[in-house]
XYZ file of C-alpha atoms in Angstrom:
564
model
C -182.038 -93.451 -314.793
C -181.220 -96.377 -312.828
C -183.995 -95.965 -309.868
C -186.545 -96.231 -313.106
C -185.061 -99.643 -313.543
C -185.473 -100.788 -310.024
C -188.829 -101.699 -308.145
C -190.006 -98.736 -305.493
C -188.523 -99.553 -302.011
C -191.989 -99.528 -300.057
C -191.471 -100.536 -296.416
C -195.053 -102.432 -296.419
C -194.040 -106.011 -297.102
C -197.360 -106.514 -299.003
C -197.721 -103.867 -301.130
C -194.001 -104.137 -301.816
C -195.097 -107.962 -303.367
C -197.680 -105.743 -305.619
C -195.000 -103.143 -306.615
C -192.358 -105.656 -307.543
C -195.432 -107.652 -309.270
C -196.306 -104.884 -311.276
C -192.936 -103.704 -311.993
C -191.365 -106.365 -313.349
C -194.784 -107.405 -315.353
C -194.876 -103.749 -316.784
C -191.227 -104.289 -317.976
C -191.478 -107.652 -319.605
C -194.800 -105.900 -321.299
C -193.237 -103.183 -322.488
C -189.836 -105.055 -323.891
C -192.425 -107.702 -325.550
C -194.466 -104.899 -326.893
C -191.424 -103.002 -328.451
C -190.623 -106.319 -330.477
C -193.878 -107.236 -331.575
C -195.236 -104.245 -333.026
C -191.772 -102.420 -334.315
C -191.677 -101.941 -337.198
C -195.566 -102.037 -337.674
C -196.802 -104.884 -339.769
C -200.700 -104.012 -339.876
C -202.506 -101.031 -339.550
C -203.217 -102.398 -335.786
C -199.708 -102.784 -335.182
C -199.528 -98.980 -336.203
C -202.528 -97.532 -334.330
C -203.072 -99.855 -331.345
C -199.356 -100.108 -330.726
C -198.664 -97.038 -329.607
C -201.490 -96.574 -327.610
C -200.600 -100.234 -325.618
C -197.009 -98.503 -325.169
C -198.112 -95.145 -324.291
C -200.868 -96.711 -321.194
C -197.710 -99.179 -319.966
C -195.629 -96.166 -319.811
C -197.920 -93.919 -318.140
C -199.015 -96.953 -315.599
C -194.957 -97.290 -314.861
C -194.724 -93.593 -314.429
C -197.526 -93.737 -312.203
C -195.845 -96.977 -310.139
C -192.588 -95.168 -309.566
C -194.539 -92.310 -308.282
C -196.014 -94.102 -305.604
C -199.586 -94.482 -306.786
C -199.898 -98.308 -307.094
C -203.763 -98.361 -307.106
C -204.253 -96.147 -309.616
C -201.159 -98.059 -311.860
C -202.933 -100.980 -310.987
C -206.262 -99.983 -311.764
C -205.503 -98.306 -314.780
C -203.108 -101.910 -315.515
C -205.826 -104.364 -315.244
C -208.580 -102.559 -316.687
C -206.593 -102.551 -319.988
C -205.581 -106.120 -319.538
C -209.459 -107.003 -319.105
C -210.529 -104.663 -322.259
C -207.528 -106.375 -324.505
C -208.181 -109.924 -323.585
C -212.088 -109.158 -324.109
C -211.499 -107.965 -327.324
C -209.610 -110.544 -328.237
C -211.760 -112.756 -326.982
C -214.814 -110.631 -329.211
C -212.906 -110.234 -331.919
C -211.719 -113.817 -332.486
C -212.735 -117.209 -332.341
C -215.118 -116.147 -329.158
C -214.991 -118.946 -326.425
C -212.728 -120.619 -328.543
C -209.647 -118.283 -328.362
C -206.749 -119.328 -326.165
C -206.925 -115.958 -325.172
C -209.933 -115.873 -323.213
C -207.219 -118.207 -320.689
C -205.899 -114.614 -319.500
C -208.696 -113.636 -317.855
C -207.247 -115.754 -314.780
C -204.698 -114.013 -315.275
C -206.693 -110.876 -314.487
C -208.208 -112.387 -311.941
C -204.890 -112.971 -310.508
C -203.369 -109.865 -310.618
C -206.237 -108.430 -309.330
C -206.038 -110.223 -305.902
C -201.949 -109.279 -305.720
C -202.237 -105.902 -306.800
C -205.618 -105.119 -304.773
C -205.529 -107.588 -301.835
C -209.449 -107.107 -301.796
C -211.643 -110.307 -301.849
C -214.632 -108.140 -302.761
C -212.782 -106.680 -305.515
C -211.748 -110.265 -306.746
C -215.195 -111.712 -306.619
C -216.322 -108.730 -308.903
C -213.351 -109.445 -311.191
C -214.401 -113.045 -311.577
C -217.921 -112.290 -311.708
C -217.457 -110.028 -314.611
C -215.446 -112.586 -316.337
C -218.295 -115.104 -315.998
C -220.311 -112.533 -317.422
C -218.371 -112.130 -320.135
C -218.157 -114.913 -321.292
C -221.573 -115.962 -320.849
C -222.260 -112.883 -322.889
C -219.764 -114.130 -325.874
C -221.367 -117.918 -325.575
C -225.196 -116.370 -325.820
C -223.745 -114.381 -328.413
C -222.366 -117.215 -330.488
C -225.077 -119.441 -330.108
C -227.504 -116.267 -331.761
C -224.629 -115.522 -334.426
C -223.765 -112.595 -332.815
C -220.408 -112.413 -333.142
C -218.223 -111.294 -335.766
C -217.311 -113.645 -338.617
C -213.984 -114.784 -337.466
C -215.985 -116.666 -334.705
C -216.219 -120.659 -334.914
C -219.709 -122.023 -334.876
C -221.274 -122.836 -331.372
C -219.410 -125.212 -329.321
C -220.437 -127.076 -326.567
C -221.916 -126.066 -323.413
C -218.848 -127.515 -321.451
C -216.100 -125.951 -322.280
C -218.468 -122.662 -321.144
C -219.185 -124.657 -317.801
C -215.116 -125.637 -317.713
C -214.319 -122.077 -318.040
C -216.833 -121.270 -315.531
C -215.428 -123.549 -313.193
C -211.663 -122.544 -313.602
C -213.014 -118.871 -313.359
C -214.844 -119.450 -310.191
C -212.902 -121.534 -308.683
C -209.861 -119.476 -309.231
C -211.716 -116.079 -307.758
C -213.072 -117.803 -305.039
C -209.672 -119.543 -304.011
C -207.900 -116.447 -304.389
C -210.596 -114.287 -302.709
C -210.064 -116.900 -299.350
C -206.231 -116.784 -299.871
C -206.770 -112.907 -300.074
C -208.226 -112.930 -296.428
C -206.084 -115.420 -295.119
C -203.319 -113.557 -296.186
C -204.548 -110.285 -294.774
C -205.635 -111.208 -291.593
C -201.626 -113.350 -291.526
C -200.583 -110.216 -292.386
C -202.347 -108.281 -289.941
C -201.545 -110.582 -287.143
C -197.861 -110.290 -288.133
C -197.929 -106.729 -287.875
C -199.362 -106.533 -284.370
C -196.608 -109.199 -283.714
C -194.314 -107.224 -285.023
C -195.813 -104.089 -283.098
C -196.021 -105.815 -279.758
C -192.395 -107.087 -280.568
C -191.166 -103.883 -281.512
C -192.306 -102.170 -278.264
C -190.807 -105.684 -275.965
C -187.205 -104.931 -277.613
C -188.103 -101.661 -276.631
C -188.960 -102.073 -273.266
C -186.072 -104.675 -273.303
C -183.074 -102.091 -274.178
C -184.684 -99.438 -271.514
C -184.244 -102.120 -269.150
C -181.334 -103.436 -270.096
C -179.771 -99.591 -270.067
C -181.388 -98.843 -266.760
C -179.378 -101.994 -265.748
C -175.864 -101.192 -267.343
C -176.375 -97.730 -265.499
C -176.985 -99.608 -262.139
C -174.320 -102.302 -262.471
C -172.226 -99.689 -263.791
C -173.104 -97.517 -260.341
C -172.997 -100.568 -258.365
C -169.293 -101.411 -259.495
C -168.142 -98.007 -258.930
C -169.646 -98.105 -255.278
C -168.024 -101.501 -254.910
C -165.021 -100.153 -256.148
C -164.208 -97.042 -254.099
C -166.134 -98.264 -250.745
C -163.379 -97.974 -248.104
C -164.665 -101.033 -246.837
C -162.823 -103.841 -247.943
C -164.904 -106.505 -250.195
C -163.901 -109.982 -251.040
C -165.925 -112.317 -252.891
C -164.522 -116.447 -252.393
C -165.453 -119.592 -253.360
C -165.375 -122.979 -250.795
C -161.738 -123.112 -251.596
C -160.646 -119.863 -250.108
C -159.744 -118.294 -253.834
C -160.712 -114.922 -254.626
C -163.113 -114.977 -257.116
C -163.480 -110.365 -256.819
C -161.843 -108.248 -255.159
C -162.555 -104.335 -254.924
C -159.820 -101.552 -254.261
C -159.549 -101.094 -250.838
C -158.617 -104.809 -250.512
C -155.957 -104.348 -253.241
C -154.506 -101.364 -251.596
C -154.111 -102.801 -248.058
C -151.985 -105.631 -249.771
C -150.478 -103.250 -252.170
C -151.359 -105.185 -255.189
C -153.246 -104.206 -258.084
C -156.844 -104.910 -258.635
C -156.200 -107.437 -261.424
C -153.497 -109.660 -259.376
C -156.549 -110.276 -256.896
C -158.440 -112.370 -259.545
C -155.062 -114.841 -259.733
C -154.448 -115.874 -256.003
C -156.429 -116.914 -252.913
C -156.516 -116.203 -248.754
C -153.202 -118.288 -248.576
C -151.320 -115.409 -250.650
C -152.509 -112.527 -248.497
C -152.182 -113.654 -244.879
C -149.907 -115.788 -242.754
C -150.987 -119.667 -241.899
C -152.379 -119.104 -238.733
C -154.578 -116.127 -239.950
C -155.731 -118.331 -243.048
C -156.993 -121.337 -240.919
C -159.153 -118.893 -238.891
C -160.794 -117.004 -241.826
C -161.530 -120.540 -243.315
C -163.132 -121.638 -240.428
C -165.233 -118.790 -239.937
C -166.122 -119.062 -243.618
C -167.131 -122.860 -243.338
C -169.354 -121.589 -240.503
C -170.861 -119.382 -242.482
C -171.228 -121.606 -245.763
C -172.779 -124.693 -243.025
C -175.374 -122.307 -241.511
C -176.117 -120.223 -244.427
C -176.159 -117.141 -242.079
C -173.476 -114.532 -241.718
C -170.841 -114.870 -238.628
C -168.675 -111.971 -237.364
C -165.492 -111.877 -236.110
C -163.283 -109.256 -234.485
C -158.965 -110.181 -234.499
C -155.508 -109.281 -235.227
C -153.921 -110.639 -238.358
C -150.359 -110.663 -239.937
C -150.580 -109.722 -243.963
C -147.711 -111.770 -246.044
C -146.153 -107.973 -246.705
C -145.746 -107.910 -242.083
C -147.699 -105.261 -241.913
C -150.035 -106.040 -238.994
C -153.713 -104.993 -238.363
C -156.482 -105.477 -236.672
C -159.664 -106.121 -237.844
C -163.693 -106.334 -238.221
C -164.908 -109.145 -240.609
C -168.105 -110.116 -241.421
C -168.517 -113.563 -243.926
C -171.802 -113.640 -245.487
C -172.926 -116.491 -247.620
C -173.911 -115.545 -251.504
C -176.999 -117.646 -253.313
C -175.161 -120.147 -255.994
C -178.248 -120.229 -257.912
C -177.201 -117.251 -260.195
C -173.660 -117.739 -260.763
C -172.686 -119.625 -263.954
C -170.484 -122.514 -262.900
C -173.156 -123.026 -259.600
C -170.450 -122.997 -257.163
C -170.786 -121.377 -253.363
C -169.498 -118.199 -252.858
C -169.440 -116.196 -249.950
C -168.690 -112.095 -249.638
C -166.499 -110.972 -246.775
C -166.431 -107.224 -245.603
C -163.582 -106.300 -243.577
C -163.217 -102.769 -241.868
C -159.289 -102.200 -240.851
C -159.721 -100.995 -237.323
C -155.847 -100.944 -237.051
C -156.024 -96.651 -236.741
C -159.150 -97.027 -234.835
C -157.582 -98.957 -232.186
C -154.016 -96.905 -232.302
C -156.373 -93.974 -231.489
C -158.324 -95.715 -229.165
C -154.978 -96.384 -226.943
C -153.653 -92.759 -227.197
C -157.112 -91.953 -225.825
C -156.602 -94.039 -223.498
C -153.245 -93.250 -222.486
C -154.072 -89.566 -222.394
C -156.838 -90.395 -220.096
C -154.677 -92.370 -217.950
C -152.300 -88.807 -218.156
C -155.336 -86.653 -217.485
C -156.568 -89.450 -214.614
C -152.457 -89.631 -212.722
C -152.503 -85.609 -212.981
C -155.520 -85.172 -211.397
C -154.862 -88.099 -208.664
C -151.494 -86.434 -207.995
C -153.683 -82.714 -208.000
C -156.387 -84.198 -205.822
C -153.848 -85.659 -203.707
C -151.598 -82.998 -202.958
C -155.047 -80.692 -202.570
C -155.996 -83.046 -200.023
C -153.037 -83.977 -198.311
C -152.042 -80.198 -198.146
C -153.785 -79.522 -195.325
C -152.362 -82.345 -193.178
C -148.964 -82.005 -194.281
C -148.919 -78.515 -192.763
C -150.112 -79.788 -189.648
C -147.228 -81.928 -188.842
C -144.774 -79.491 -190.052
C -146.413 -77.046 -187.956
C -146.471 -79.168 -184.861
C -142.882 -80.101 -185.459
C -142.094 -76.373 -185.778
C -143.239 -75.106 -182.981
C -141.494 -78.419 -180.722
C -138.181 -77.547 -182.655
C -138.913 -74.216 -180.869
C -139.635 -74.888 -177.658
C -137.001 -77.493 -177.070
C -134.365 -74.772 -178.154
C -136.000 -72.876 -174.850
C -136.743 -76.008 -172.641
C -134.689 -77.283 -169.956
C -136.965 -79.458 -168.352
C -136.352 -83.010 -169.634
C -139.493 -83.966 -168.819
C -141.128 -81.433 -171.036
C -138.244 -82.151 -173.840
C -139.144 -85.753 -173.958
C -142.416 -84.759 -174.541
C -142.106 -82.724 -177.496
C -139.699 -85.194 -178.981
C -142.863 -87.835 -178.998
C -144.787 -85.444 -180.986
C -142.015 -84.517 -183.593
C -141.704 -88.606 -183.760
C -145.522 -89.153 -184.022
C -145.819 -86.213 -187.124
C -142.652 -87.703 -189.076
C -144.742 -91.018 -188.499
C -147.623 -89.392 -190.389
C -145.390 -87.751 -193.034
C -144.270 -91.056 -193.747
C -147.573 -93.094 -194.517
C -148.763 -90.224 -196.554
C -145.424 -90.665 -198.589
C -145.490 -93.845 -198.434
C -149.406 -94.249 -199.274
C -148.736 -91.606 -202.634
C -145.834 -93.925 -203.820
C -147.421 -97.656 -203.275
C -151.092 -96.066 -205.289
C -148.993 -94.485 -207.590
C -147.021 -97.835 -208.621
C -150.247 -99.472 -208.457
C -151.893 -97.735 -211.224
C -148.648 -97.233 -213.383
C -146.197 -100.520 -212.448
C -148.693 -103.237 -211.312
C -146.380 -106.138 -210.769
C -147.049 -109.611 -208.447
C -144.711 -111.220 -206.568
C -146.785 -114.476 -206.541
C -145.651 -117.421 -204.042
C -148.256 -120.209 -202.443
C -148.911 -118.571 -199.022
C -150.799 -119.846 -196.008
C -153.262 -117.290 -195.409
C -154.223 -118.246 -191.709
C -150.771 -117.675 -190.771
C -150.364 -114.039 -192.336
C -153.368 -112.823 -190.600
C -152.143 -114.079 -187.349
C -148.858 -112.070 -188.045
C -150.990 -109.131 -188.743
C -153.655 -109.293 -186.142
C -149.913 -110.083 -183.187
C -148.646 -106.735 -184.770
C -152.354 -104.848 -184.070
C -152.663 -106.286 -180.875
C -151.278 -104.077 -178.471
C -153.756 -101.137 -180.045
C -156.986 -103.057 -178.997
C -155.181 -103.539 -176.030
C -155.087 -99.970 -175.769
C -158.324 -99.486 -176.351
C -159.732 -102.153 -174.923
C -160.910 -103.847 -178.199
C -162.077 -107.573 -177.815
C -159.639 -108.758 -181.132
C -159.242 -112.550 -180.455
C -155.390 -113.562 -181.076
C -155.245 -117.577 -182.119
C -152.537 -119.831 -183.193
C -153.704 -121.265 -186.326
C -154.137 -125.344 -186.410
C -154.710 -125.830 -189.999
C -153.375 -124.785 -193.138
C -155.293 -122.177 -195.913
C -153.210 -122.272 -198.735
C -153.582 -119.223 -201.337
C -151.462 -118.191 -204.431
C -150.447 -114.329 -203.730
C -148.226 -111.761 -203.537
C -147.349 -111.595 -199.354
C -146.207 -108.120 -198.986
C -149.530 -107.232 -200.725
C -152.253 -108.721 -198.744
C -150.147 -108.007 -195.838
C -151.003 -104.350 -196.589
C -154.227 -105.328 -197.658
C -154.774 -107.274 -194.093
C -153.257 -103.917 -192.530
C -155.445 -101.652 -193.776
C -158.559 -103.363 -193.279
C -158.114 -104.442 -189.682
C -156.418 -101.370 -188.517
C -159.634 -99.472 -190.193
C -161.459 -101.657 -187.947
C -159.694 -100.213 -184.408
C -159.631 -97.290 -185.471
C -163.560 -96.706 -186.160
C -164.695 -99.415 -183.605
C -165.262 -97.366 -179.921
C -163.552 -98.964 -176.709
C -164.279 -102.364 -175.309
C -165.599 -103.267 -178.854
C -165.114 -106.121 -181.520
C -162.895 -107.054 -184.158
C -163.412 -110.193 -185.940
C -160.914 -111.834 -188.629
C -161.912 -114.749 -190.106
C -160.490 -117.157 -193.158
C -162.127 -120.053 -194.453
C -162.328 -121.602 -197.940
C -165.131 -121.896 -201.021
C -164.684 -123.840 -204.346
C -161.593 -122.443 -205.639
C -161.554 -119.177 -203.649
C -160.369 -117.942 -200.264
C -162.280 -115.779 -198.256
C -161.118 -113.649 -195.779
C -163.837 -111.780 -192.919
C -162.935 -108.264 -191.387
C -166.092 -107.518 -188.960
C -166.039 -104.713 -186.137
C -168.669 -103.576 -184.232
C -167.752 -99.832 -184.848
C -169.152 -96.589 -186.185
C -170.246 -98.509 -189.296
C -170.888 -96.155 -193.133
C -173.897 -94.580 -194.129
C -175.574 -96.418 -197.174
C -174.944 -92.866 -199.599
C -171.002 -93.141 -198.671
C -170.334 -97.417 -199.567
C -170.448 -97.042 -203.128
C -167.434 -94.256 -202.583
C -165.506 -95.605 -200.023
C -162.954 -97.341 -202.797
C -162.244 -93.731 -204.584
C -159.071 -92.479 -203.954
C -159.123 -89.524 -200.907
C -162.578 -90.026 -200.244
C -163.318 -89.916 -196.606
C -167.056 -89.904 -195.186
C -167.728 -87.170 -192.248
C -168.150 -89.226 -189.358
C -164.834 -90.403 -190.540
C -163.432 -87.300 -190.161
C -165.077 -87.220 -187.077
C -163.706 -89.967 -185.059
C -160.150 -89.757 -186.873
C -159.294 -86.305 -188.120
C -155.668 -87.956 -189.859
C -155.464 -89.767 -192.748
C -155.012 -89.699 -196.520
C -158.236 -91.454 -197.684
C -156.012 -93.977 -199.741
C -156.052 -96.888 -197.822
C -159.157 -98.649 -199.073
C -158.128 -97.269 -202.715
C -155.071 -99.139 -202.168
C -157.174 -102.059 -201.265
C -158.922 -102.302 -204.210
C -156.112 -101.944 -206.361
C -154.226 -105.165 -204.541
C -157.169 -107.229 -204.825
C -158.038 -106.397 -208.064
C -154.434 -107.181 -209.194
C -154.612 -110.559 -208.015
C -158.169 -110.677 -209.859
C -160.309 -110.756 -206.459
C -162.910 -108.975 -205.623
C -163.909 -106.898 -201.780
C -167.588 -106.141 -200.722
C -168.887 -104.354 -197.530
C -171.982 -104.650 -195.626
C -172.365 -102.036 -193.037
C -175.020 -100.422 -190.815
C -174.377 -96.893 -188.928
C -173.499 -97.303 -185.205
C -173.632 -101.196 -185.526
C -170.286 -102.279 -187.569
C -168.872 -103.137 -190.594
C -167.871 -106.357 -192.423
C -165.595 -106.425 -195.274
C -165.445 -109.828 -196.958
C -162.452 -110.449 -199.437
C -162.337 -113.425 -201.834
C -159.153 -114.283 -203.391
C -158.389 -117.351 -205.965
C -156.146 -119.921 -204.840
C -154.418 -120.247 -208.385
């Protein structure tokens, strides 16, 4: 019962302005209706009352069922035929009632919202009453009429007629075409908010995808401003620091590492903020918690112009390399393992061989000195059981000094004269280019070549080189030794005019047991470790050997050797 009482929600705003319109207008109708004619008075009170009721009713009925056009029709046809009749009926032009018909008019243009519609409406009023003024002037009307009156209050009523249709008529179209426009408005704003929540869900789903990549990356993320605080943080950087995720957003750099690591990630991050371009660095750092790692971090400045308070930023990634590099050093110790085993395999594989040659030898002298009795002959064999323990020892003593090379490298550095120690090395080689009648000039040094090294290392160094030199050079040849200085370096010449090396053997003649066959030719003994013992000496004092050689015309070694 109470829905009857209330207007029909209509979601059209305009016809909902006709529904309320009508509504309300039937219920004030009605009510007034009930109180004029009850009880009847007149026998018009008794017949037309009911039928007045009965046509509001059935027009409210109608309303509430939805069908406004025909309510309305049906509404203002009556309201046209009662206000005609009254106008017929009594007093003609004259009436105060014949003032409704803008009313008509009026309720026409709300309840129809057609400007045709509301011309017609105010052209049949004109008509009408330009029918009921002919028909006073001719006596037409019933008695009750007043004689004829004057033409202008028929051209006033003609005017307030018109000018009310045609005024409503415009306001009609304005109104429909405002009302139009707003509902493509509304349209085309309907479809933006829809476009806008798509996007803006299609951008909660990315930012929410982006902060759960961020989030769980194992790289560590770190998002400062100028001042070194931390503006975000991500979970790998609070689990390094074992802090949660939330504690980040409260502290800066100082809290997480120690001074001296703080001043160099604010440097390279002032780099980075002055240039505008990203700067890597590689280091070892000291967390406030001690532990210690080392790390890859890469600064990269952050565009200010989308940030609320406007202030630079800057994103560092940093990739803890600390288990990287712990596994990088067991590789390479295990290398170095695999690398001594197979020295000490290689060596013993090659040295096998001339080991059992001595041994041998000295076997078989044992042997024949337990059966000799000529001294002569005893003597003899006692030279070559000396001369094989003599090549026992440099093998054993070449295996050791390599070995503690590669695995104990330590300098005894003093400030040595350098022309002096080759002229102690080149009187002990003498008397063997004596022997072979070697041209090896022997001179006192006059001046002074003063070099920061380890003595007993260059000595072998010196050895090595020049007795090489003899030993490949062929009788009544040359061997040349040589110091002089360049810049900051020493340099130290070891030329012979001997067998020289063939161009495919100089880039191997610095391995370890590697001997080239003419070699092996001219001097079937030897380990092949003396020029890998070489190297190592002179790369321990951070020097460096080269070699120039041509077969069957000599060889020059030329070692340089910083004085500091």
């Amino acid at each position: 019962m109470i829905n009857w009482l209330r207007p029909p929600q209509i979601n059209n705003e305009y016809e909902r302005v006709g529904y309320y319109a009508l509504h309300y207008t039937l219920q004030i109708i009605f009510v007034l209706g009930v109180i004029i004619i009850f009880p009847p008075k007149t026998l018009v009170h008794l017949t037309l009352g009911p039928v007045l009721l009965g046509t509001i009713l059935a027009c409210y009925i109608l309303l509430h069922k939805h069908y406004l056009q025909i309510a309305a029709s049906v509404f203002v046809i009556c309201l046209w035929l009662i206000i005609t009749g009254s106008v017929v009926m009594m007093n003609g032009l004259y009436n105060s009632s014949v003032m409704l018909y803008v009313i008509v008019i009026i309720f026409s243009n709300v309840l129809f919202n057609r400007r045709g519609l509301v011309y017609f409406v105010t052209g049949l009023t004109i008509l009408t009453i330009t029918l009921v003024m002919l028909a006073e002037s001719y006596d037409i009307l019933p008695i009750y009429a007043n004689p004829i009156i004057g033409i202008d209050r028929y051209l006033i009523l003609v005017v307030v007629f018109g000018s009310t249709g045609i005024l409503l008529g415009f306001a009609s179209l304005t109104l429909r075409q405002s009302l139009h426009n707003l509902q493509e408005s509304e349209k085309s704003l309907q479809m933006r908010n829809q476009a806008l929540e798509i996007l803006t869900n299609e951008l909660l789903i990315s930012e929410e995808r982006y902060r759960l990549l961020f989030n769980n990356a194992s790289v560590m993320a770190t998002i400062y401003n100028r001042q070194g605080e931390i503006l975000f943080a991500n979970q790998a950087v609070a689990d390094l620091h074992g802090l949660q995720t939330i504690d980040l957003g409260h502290i800066s750099i100082h809290d997480l590492l120690m001074p001296a690591d703080v001043e160099r990630a604010l440097n390279q991050q002032e780099e980075a903020f002055k240039t505008g371009k990203p700067t890597l660095i590689e280091g070892h750092a000291v967390l406030q918690t001690g532990r210690e790692v080392d790390y890859l971090r890469h600064a990269i400045p952050l565009p200010h112009s989308g940030n609320l308070n406007k202030q630079e930023q800057i994103l560092v990634l940093t990739t803890d390399l600390t288990d990287q590099r712990w596994a990088q050093k067991r590789q390479q110790e295990l290398n170095a393992a695999k690398e001594k085993i197979q020295f000490f395999t290689e060596f013993f594989g090659t040295v096998s061989h001339d080991i059992k040659t001595p041994l041998a030898i000295m076997e078989t002298s044992l042997y024949l000195l337990e059966r000799l009795k000529d001294e002569p002959r005893k003597q003899e064999k006692i030279n070559q059981i000396r001369h094989q323990v003599k090549i026992l020892e440099t093998y054993i003593q070449d295996m050791l000094l390599i070995s503690r090379l590669d695995h104990v490298p330590q300098l005894d550095r003093k400030s040595v004269d350098m022309n002096r120690l080759i002229f102690d090395v080149m009187t002990i080689l003498y008397p063997k280019c004596e022997q072979k009648g070697i041209h090896c000039p022997l001179v006192q040094p006059l001046n002074t070549l003063m070099v920061s090294i380890d003595e007993g290392q260059i000595r072998r160094v010196l050895m090595n080189l020049i007795e090489n030199a003899i030993n490949y050079t062929p009788d009544a040849g040359i061997v040349k030794v040589e110091a002089s200085k360049e810049a900051a370096d020493v340099l130290v010449l070891v030329s012979d005019t001997g067998i020289g090396i063939p161009a495919d053997d100089i880039p191997h003649i610095f391995e370890p047991f590697y001997r080239s066959l003419e070699a092996k030719r001219v001097l079937s003994s030897g380990t092949g470790l003396g020029l890998a013992i070489v190297k190592r000496i002179v790369d321990l004092h951070q020097g460096s050997i080269t070699v120039e050689s041509q077969p069957q015309q000599g060889t020059t070694f030329l070692l340089r050797l910083p004085t500091l």
